[in-house]
Amino acid sequence: ALAEGLRAVRARTGLSLVALAERTAYSKSSWERYLNGKKPVPRQAVEALCATAGEPSGRLLALWELADAEWSGRARLTRPAPQRPSVAVPTDAEDGAVPRRARRGRWPAVVAGAAAALAAVTALLAVTDSDTGEPTGLTASPALDPPPACHGTTCDGMDPGRSFCGLPGRADSLGPVHRSRTGTGVEIRYSSVCAAAWGRIWHAKVGDALELSAVGVRPRRVVIDS
């Protein structure tokens, strides 16, 4: 998903690999490997490409965080003995905006920040542009029915279903579904209408945990405890 996004941005610049290399600190051969997913992409390269294209970097950086989690081995599931699942969300978050509990198969928690990194199982977050600090995507239009209940950082702590951010046509998957060897599935979705991203989990077991991190935001962790 990241390589595809990078290729799309590069195509909109109209630049050849040689021209792109001349405008950034990365060589033609490096860009060829980055754009084809052959090599991990430095965060600075993503930012440089977006700056060259004159486009906000928020969405590509969200994809970069997910890809970086896979490259660095952070996207791992930990699993003790199974019982009845549900998700417990810590209530000592600094902004106090994380909901206390959420059922398995629902969207549990939202985190405000510049981009999301999947580290284990599930969560939800608002995505901002790292260059401006403003929410990425489009401001919600009053013509939408029902209108979204939040946008950007105001989505922190809200359920994407109840906030209407997750309605059909308002969200897309940020990359492929992540599956464990035991069948647990995790998907990250993004809504440009709400400028927010969230995770969905299914077939989870007691003890499954997710640690979600975002640039400039304290990591959040949810654990299935029953």
XYZ file of C-alpha atoms in Angstrom:
226
model
C 0.000 0.000 0.000
C 2.849 2.412 0.799
C 4.697 1.711 -2.453
C 1.467 2.166 -4.387
C 0.848 5.495 -2.667
C 4.408 6.647 -3.346
C 4.086 5.741 -7.014
C 0.826 7.671 -7.293
C 2.373 10.816 -5.775
C 5.469 10.512 -7.948
C 3.259 10.119 -11.046
C 1.474 13.354 -10.176
C 4.809 15.182 -10.075
C 5.531 14.158 -13.656
C 9.184 13.682 -12.680
C 11.446 10.916 -13.914
C 13.506 8.987 -11.370
C 16.552 11.013 -12.414
C 14.718 14.307 -11.876
C 13.322 13.085 -8.557
C 16.823 12.147 -7.405
C 18.076 15.627 -8.335
C 15.403 17.257 -6.177
C 15.879 15.034 -3.124
C 18.694 13.483 -1.110
C 18.017 10.010 -2.503
C 19.523 8.415 -5.613
C 17.700 7.156 -8.690
C 18.359 3.534 -7.705
C 17.072 4.169 -4.169
C 13.851 5.671 -5.503
C 13.414 2.705 -7.833
C 13.612 0.332 -4.865
C 11.351 2.491 -2.669
C 8.667 2.868 -5.345
C 8.603 -0.857 -6.052
C 8.595 -1.967 -2.409
C 11.994 -3.649 -2.685
C 13.535 -1.777 0.247
C 12.268 -0.117 3.458
C 11.575 3.558 2.821
C 13.042 6.193 5.183
C 10.409 8.474 6.685
C 12.394 11.449 5.361
C 12.056 10.094 1.820
C 8.267 10.034 2.161
C 8.310 13.618 3.429
C 10.681 14.689 0.632
C 8.453 13.179 -2.054
C 5.350 14.888 -0.654
C 7.205 18.209 -0.411
C 8.370 17.862 -4.020
C 4.820 17.113 -5.130
C 3.384 19.911 -2.995
C 1.001 17.502 -1.298
C 0.146 16.919 2.404
C 2.149 14.067 3.869
C -0.351 12.833 6.479
C -1.884 9.881 4.629
C 1.421 8.574 3.231
C 3.025 8.875 6.661
C 0.175 6.806 8.116
C 0.942 4.130 5.533
C 4.651 4.477 6.302
C 4.018 3.832 10.006
C 2.178 0.604 9.163
C 4.922 -0.505 6.791
C 7.621 0.412 9.303
C 5.848 -1.693 11.947
C 6.146 -4.695 9.642
C 9.748 -3.974 8.644
C 10.903 -3.579 12.228
C 8.952 -6.580 13.538
C 6.698 -4.489 15.782
C 3.498 -5.913 14.253
C 3.457 -9.089 16.323
C 0.623 -10.780 18.177
C 1.174 -12.059 21.706
C -1.247 -14.705 22.904
C -1.655 -16.429 26.322
C -4.441 -18.905 27.157
C -7.820 -18.164 25.494
C -11.044 -17.346 27.380
C -14.011 -15.061 26.623
C -12.756 -11.966 24.761
C -13.501 -8.270 25.149
C -11.209 -5.270 24.993
C -10.175 -3.238 28.036
C -8.817 0.223 27.290
C -6.653 2.062 29.870
C -8.468 4.988 31.481
C -5.380 6.920 32.609
C -4.769 8.558 29.211
C -3.684 12.173 29.495
C -6.543 13.505 27.387
C -9.123 11.263 29.061
C -10.687 10.617 25.670
C -10.256 6.855 25.345
C -13.443 4.827 25.934
C -13.247 2.420 28.863
C -14.407 -0.796 27.195
C -15.279 -2.120 23.762
C -16.536 -5.500 22.589
C -14.515 -7.735 20.321
C -15.213 -6.971 16.656
C -15.981 -3.321 17.454
C -13.633 -0.321 17.043
C -12.146 0.347 20.478
C -9.945 3.440 20.935
C -8.964 6.679 19.191
C -5.597 8.431 19.417
C -4.792 11.917 18.102
C -1.505 12.230 16.227
C 0.327 12.529 12.928
C 0.202 8.865 11.897
C -0.653 5.432 13.261
C 1.579 2.406 13.777
C 0.058 -1.025 14.272
C 1.994 -2.921 16.920
C -0.291 -5.788 17.896
C -4.055 -6.031 17.574
C -6.509 -3.040 17.413
C -7.212 0.722 17.934
C -8.505 4.002 16.394
C -6.759 7.382 15.844
C -7.051 10.839 14.349
C -4.488 11.607 11.634
C -2.940 15.040 11.124
C -0.538 16.428 8.564
C 2.952 16.459 10.081
C 3.882 19.643 8.222
C 1.028 21.810 9.453
C -0.315 19.957 12.488
C -3.772 20.261 10.959
C -6.069 17.309 10.260
C -5.575 15.740 6.853
C -8.387 15.104 4.428
C -11.511 17.103 3.715
C -13.578 19.032 6.215
C -16.901 17.296 6.733
C -19.610 18.717 4.489
C -23.021 19.650 5.936
C -24.533 17.876 2.893
C -23.474 14.479 4.230
C -26.372 12.595 5.805
C -25.878 11.880 8.584
C -23.038 14.383 9.010
C -19.873 13.131 10.751
C -19.823 13.908 14.456
C -16.096 14.737 14.522
C -13.073 15.721 12.428
C -9.356 15.294 13.108
C -8.403 15.507 16.761
C -12.043 15.927 17.817
C -12.481 12.241 16.887
C -10.189 11.283 19.788
C -12.038 8.765 21.954
C -15.041 8.369 19.640
C -16.422 5.194 18.074
C -16.162 5.452 14.250
C -19.584 3.868 13.928
C -21.369 6.246 16.272
C -19.448 9.218 14.871
C -20.543 8.160 11.347
C -16.927 8.177 10.143
C -17.065 4.477 9.307
C -20.183 4.508 7.140
C -19.896 2.923 3.662
C -18.150 5.255 1.239
C -16.484 7.281 3.993
C -13.512 5.035 4.792
C -10.909 2.947 2.981
C -8.532 0.246 4.146
C -4.958 1.405 4.823
C -3.265 -1.655 3.419
C -3.977 -5.375 3.635
C -5.570 -7.211 6.555
C -2.986 -8.512 9.041
C -3.613 -12.122 10.118
C -1.956 -14.200 12.819
C -1.197 -17.898 12.517
C -4.210 -18.618 14.753
C -6.663 -16.658 12.616
C -6.911 -13.303 14.401
C -7.471 -10.543 11.859
C -6.604 -6.845 12.126
C -7.443 -4.105 9.644
C -6.600 -0.382 9.703
C -9.101 1.954 8.019
C -8.926 5.674 7.197
C -11.663 8.257 6.656
C -10.679 11.403 4.749
C -14.047 12.917 5.691
C -13.174 12.676 9.395
C -9.351 12.742 9.002
C -9.226 9.748 11.332
C -7.994 6.172 11.184
C -8.976 3.148 13.263
C -8.404 -0.563 13.628
C -10.781 -3.529 13.565
C -10.134 -6.954 15.130
C -11.883 -10.301 14.876
C -11.298 -13.842 16.181
C -9.223 -12.419 19.045
C -8.489 -14.222 22.316
C -7.950 -13.224 25.930
C -4.528 -11.694 26.382
C -4.302 -10.299 22.852
C -2.916 -6.775 23.073
C -2.406 -3.777 20.840
C 0.037 -0.968 21.419
C -0.741 1.936 19.112
C 1.752 4.764 18.669
C 1.538 8.049 16.796
C 3.978 10.887 16.290
C 3.800 13.288 19.236
C 1.325 11.144 21.189
C 1.891 8.801 24.129
C 1.448 5.157 23.009
C -1.909 3.582 23.872
C -2.450 -0.090 24.722
C -5.602 -2.207 24.776
C -5.815 -5.761 26.117
C -8.588 -8.328 25.733
C -9.299 -9.459 29.287
C -12.498 -11.525 29.178
